[in-house]
Amino acid sequence: PSSANHRLAPPPPRAIRSAYVDCLLLHSPLPTRNETLRVWRAMEAHADSGAVRSLGLSNQHDVGEFEWLYEAARHKPVVLQNRFYGTTGWDSALRRSCAARGVRYQSFWTLTGNREALGSAAVREFAASRGCSAEAAWFVFVRSLGITPLSGTTSDAHMRDDVAVAGMTPPSGAERERLMALIAAT
């Protein structure tokens, strides 16, 4: 093969250097319950063998389907990862269902999916009161809802800011009411 073709070849697979995978996620439900359950059972087999410690899923926006899978599963999902934004009604029913079952709700695209909220007066004022960026303030608010925001940054500075959020005081009183109004509007 020519050198140009060689550069386009995929790299060889790399072995995971761990005795187990901490959490294996089903990226999204399949078109039918039977298909979804068949894949979930295969994931459970990995949990049974000890190769996987816990299971979870993402991109599940239907509370009824989430609850169906939870009840059908031998190894219950420990995490649900969804995009947290207004189009899905902020997943309020799903977040309540997760909380009732001890399932951790994790949000992705928490910042990019909420640019309007980040520019709001409520977030800007909350950020100013904490001496942080609007992005950090939004993460603090989201964490106060019992959500674990996921960060996909490759910036060292942004990652330091994201980690610092864990030690910040959550909103209370009027601050919380103003921020809650942002997600109650949908």
GROMACS .gro file of C-alpha atoms in nm:
model
  186
    1PRO     CA    1   0.000   0.000   0.000
    2SER     CA    2   0.105   0.355  -0.058
    3SER     CA    3   0.212   0.570   0.234
    4ALA     CA    4  -0.105   0.780   0.191
    5ASN     CA    5  -0.322   0.471   0.238
    6HIS     CA    6  -0.114   0.360   0.532
    7ARG     CA    7  -0.180   0.688   0.713
    8LEU     CA    8  -0.555   0.635   0.670
    9ALA     CA    9  -0.553   0.287   0.820
   10PRO     CA   10  -0.709   0.271   1.167
   11PRO     CA   11  -0.473   0.221   1.457
   12PRO     CA   12  -0.453  -0.131   1.598
   13PRO     CA   13  -0.692  -0.197   1.887
   14ARG     CA   14  -0.553  -0.125   2.232
   15ALA     CA   15  -0.623  -0.347   2.525
   16ILE     CA   16  -0.794  -0.200   2.829
   17ARG     CA   17  -0.541  -0.215   3.110
   18SER     CA   18  -0.792  -0.290   3.382
   19ALA     CA   19  -0.936  -0.601   3.535
   20TYR     CA   20  -1.286  -0.459   3.497
   21VAL     CA   21  -1.495  -0.181   3.344
   22ASP     CA   22  -1.646   0.042   3.612
   23CYS     CA   23  -1.970   0.119   3.426
   24LEU     CA   24  -2.094  -0.011   3.093
   25LEU     CA   25  -2.359   0.205   2.927
   26LEU     CA   26  -2.624   0.121   2.673
   27HIS     CA   27  -2.591   0.426   2.448
   28SER     CA   28  -2.964   0.441   2.373
   29PRO     CA   29  -3.264   0.214   2.378
   30LEU     CA   30  -3.313   0.004   2.068
   31PRO     CA   31  -3.626   0.020   1.849
   32THR     CA   32  -3.811  -0.252   2.045
   33ARG     CA   33  -3.822  -0.363   2.406
   34ASN     CA   34  -3.710  -0.712   2.303
   35GLU     CA   35  -3.400  -0.575   2.130
   36THR     CA   36  -3.321  -0.348   2.423
   37LEU     CA   37  -3.360  -0.630   2.673
   38ARG     CA   38  -3.148  -0.867   2.461
   39VAL     CA   39  -2.861  -0.616   2.467
   40TRP     CA   40  -2.916  -0.547   2.839
   41ARG     CA   41  -2.896  -0.922   2.912
   42ALA     CA   42  -2.564  -0.939   2.726
   43MET     CA   43  -2.439  -0.650   2.938
   44GLU     CA   44  -2.563  -0.829   3.252
   45ALA     CA   45  -2.360  -1.135   3.151
   46HIS     CA   46  -2.048  -0.916   3.166
   47ALA     CA   47  -2.156  -0.793   3.510
   48ASP     CA   48  -2.212  -1.154   3.620
   49SER     CA   49  -1.857  -1.245   3.513
   50GLY     CA   50  -1.707  -0.953   3.706
   51ALA     CA   51  -1.576  -0.787   3.390
   52VAL     CA   52  -1.819  -0.499   3.454
   53ARG     CA   53  -1.904  -0.351   3.794
   54SER     CA   54  -2.221  -0.161   3.706
   55LEU     CA   55  -2.457  -0.087   3.419
   56GLY     CA   56  -2.626   0.227   3.297
   57LEU     CA   57  -2.789   0.381   2.996
   58SER     CA   58  -2.807   0.709   2.812
   59ASN     CA   59  -3.037   0.890   2.573
   60GLN     CA   60  -3.348   0.749   2.741
   61HIS     CA   61  -3.609   1.024   2.755
   62ASP     CA   62  -3.923   0.817   2.807
   63VAL     CA   63  -3.995   0.762   3.177
   64GLY     CA   64  -4.221   0.463   3.108
   65GLU     CA   65  -3.953   0.287   2.905
   66PHE     CA   66  -3.688   0.367   3.166
   67GLU     CA   67  -3.907   0.222   3.442
   68TRP     CA   68  -3.987  -0.083   3.229
   69LEU     CA   69  -3.616  -0.157   3.177
   70TYR     CA   70  -3.540  -0.095   3.543
   71GLU     CA   71  -3.804  -0.351   3.647
   72ALA     CA   72  -3.696  -0.604   3.381
   73ALA     CA   73  -3.325  -0.580   3.466
   74ARG     CA   74  -3.150  -0.825   3.694
   75HIS     CA   75  -2.862  -0.578   3.725
   76LYS     CA   76  -3.039  -0.247   3.775
   77PRO     CA   77  -2.902   0.060   3.598
   78VAL     CA   78  -2.705   0.275   3.841
   79VAL     CA   79  -2.680   0.574   3.611
   80LEU     CA   80  -2.885   0.749   3.343
   81GLN     CA   81  -2.695   0.994   3.123
   82ASN     CA   82  -2.907   1.241   2.927
   83ARG     CA   83  -2.876   1.579   2.768
   84PHE     CA   84  -3.018   1.823   3.024
   85TYR     CA   85  -3.206   2.095   2.841
   86GLY     CA   86  -3.547   2.251   2.790
   87THR     CA   87  -3.653   2.051   2.484
   88THR     CA   88  -3.699   1.744   2.706
   89GLY     CA   89  -3.864   1.941   2.985
   90TRP     CA   90  -3.537   1.910   3.177
   91ASP     CA   91  -3.621   1.539   3.222
   92SER     CA   92  -3.817   1.627   3.538
   93ALA     CA   93  -4.022   1.305   3.545
   94LEU     CA   94  -3.714   1.097   3.464
   95ARG     CA   95  -3.510   1.268   3.733
   96ARG     CA   96  -3.784   1.195   3.989
   97SER     CA   97  -3.798   0.833   3.874
   98CYS     CA   98  -3.421   0.801   3.899
   99ALA     CA   99  -3.419   0.952   4.248
  100ALA     CA  100  -3.693   0.712   4.363
  101ARG     CA  101  -3.484   0.417   4.243
  102GLY     CA  102  -3.141   0.534   4.358
  103VAL     CA  103  -3.022   0.584   3.998
  104ARG     CA  104  -2.776   0.870   3.946
  105TYR     CA  105  -2.888   1.116   3.680
  106GLN     CA  106  -2.588   1.253   3.488
  107SER     CA  107  -2.615   1.537   3.239
  108PHE     CA  108  -2.411   1.585   2.925
  109TRP     CA  109  -2.399   1.890   2.700
  110THR     CA  110  -2.499   2.070   3.018
  111LEU     CA  111  -2.336   2.392   2.900
  112THR     CA  112  -2.370   2.377   2.521
  113GLY     CA  113  -2.737   2.279   2.546
  114ASN     CA  114  -2.817   2.573   2.771
  115ARG     CA  115  -2.657   2.879   2.617
  116GLU     CA  116  -2.971   3.087   2.675
  117ALA     CA  117  -2.972   3.004   3.046
  118LEU     CA  118  -2.600   3.078   3.070
  119GLY     CA  119  -2.666   3.427   2.937
  120SER     CA  120  -2.960   3.493   3.168
  121ALA     CA  121  -2.954   3.758   3.438
  122ALA     CA  122  -3.023   3.491   3.703
  123VAL     CA  123  -2.712   3.291   3.612
  124ARG     CA  124  -2.493   3.600   3.564
  125GLU     CA  125  -2.594   3.737   3.905
  126PHE     CA  126  -2.544   3.401   4.075
  127ALA     CA  127  -2.199   3.374   3.911
  128ALA     CA  128  -2.107   3.723   4.029
  129SER     CA  129  -2.211   3.636   4.386
  130ARG     CA  130  -1.977   3.336   4.379
  131GLY     CA  131  -1.695   3.503   4.187
  132CYS     CA  132  -1.704   3.244   3.910
  133SER     CA  133  -1.796   3.208   3.544
  134ALA     CA  134  -2.155   3.162   3.428
  135GLU     CA  135  -2.059   2.808   3.326
  136ALA     CA  136  -1.936   2.723   3.676
  137ALA     CA  137  -2.247   2.882   3.828
  138TRP     CA  138  -2.472   2.670   3.604
  139PHE     CA  139  -2.283   2.355   3.711
  140VAL     CA  140  -2.330   2.454   4.078
  141PHE     CA  141  -2.703   2.497   4.019
  142VAL     CA  142  -2.733   2.168   3.829
  143ARG     CA  143  -2.548   1.986   4.109
  144SER     CA  144  -2.791   2.140   4.360
  145LEU     CA  145  -3.067   1.954   4.174
  146GLY     CA  146  -2.896   1.621   4.247
  147ILE     CA  147  -2.753   1.597   3.896
  148THR     CA  148  -2.394   1.507   3.816
  149PRO     CA  149  -2.290   1.725   3.522
  150LEU     CA  150  -2.038   1.559   3.292
  151SER     CA  151  -1.762   1.766   3.139
  152GLY     CA  152  -1.617   1.694   2.798
  153THR     CA  153  -1.354   1.964   2.802
  154THR     CA  154  -0.997   1.917   2.685
  155SER     CA  155  -0.892   2.248   2.841
  156ASP     CA  156  -0.691   2.220   3.163
  157ALA     CA  157  -0.829   2.554   3.284
  158HIS     CA  158  -1.190   2.452   3.218
  159MET     CA  159  -1.136   2.120   3.391
  160ARG     CA  160  -0.994   2.296   3.699
  161ASP     CA  161  -1.302   2.521   3.699
  162ASP     CA  162  -1.531   2.219   3.662
  163VAL     CA  163  -1.368   2.039   3.956
  164ALA     CA  164  -1.375   2.354   4.173
  165VAL     CA  165  -1.756   2.355   4.143
  166ALA     CA  166  -1.772   2.064   4.390
  167GLY     CA  167  -1.664   2.293   4.673
  168MET     CA  168  -1.892   2.586   4.591
  169THR     CA  169  -2.198   2.681   4.795
  170PRO     CA  170  -2.524   2.595   4.619
  171PRO     CA  171  -2.790   2.857   4.558
  172SER     CA  172  -3.042   2.920   4.831
  173GLY     CA  173  -3.347   3.135   4.885
  174ALA     CA  174  -3.406   3.394   4.615
  175GLU     CA  175  -3.107   3.274   4.410
  176ARG     CA  176  -3.252   2.925   4.390
  177GLU     CA  177  -3.599   3.056   4.303
  178ARG     CA  178  -3.462   3.265   4.015
  179LEU     CA  179  -3.258   2.976   3.880
  180MET     CA  180  -3.546   2.730   3.918
  181ALA     CA  181  -3.762   2.968   3.712
  182LEU     CA  182  -3.524   2.908   3.420
  183ILE     CA  183  -3.607   2.538   3.410
  184ALA     CA  184  -3.972   2.570   3.506
  185ALA     CA  185  -4.046   2.788   3.203
  186THR     CA  186  -4.067   2.491   2.963
   0.00000   0.00000   0.00000
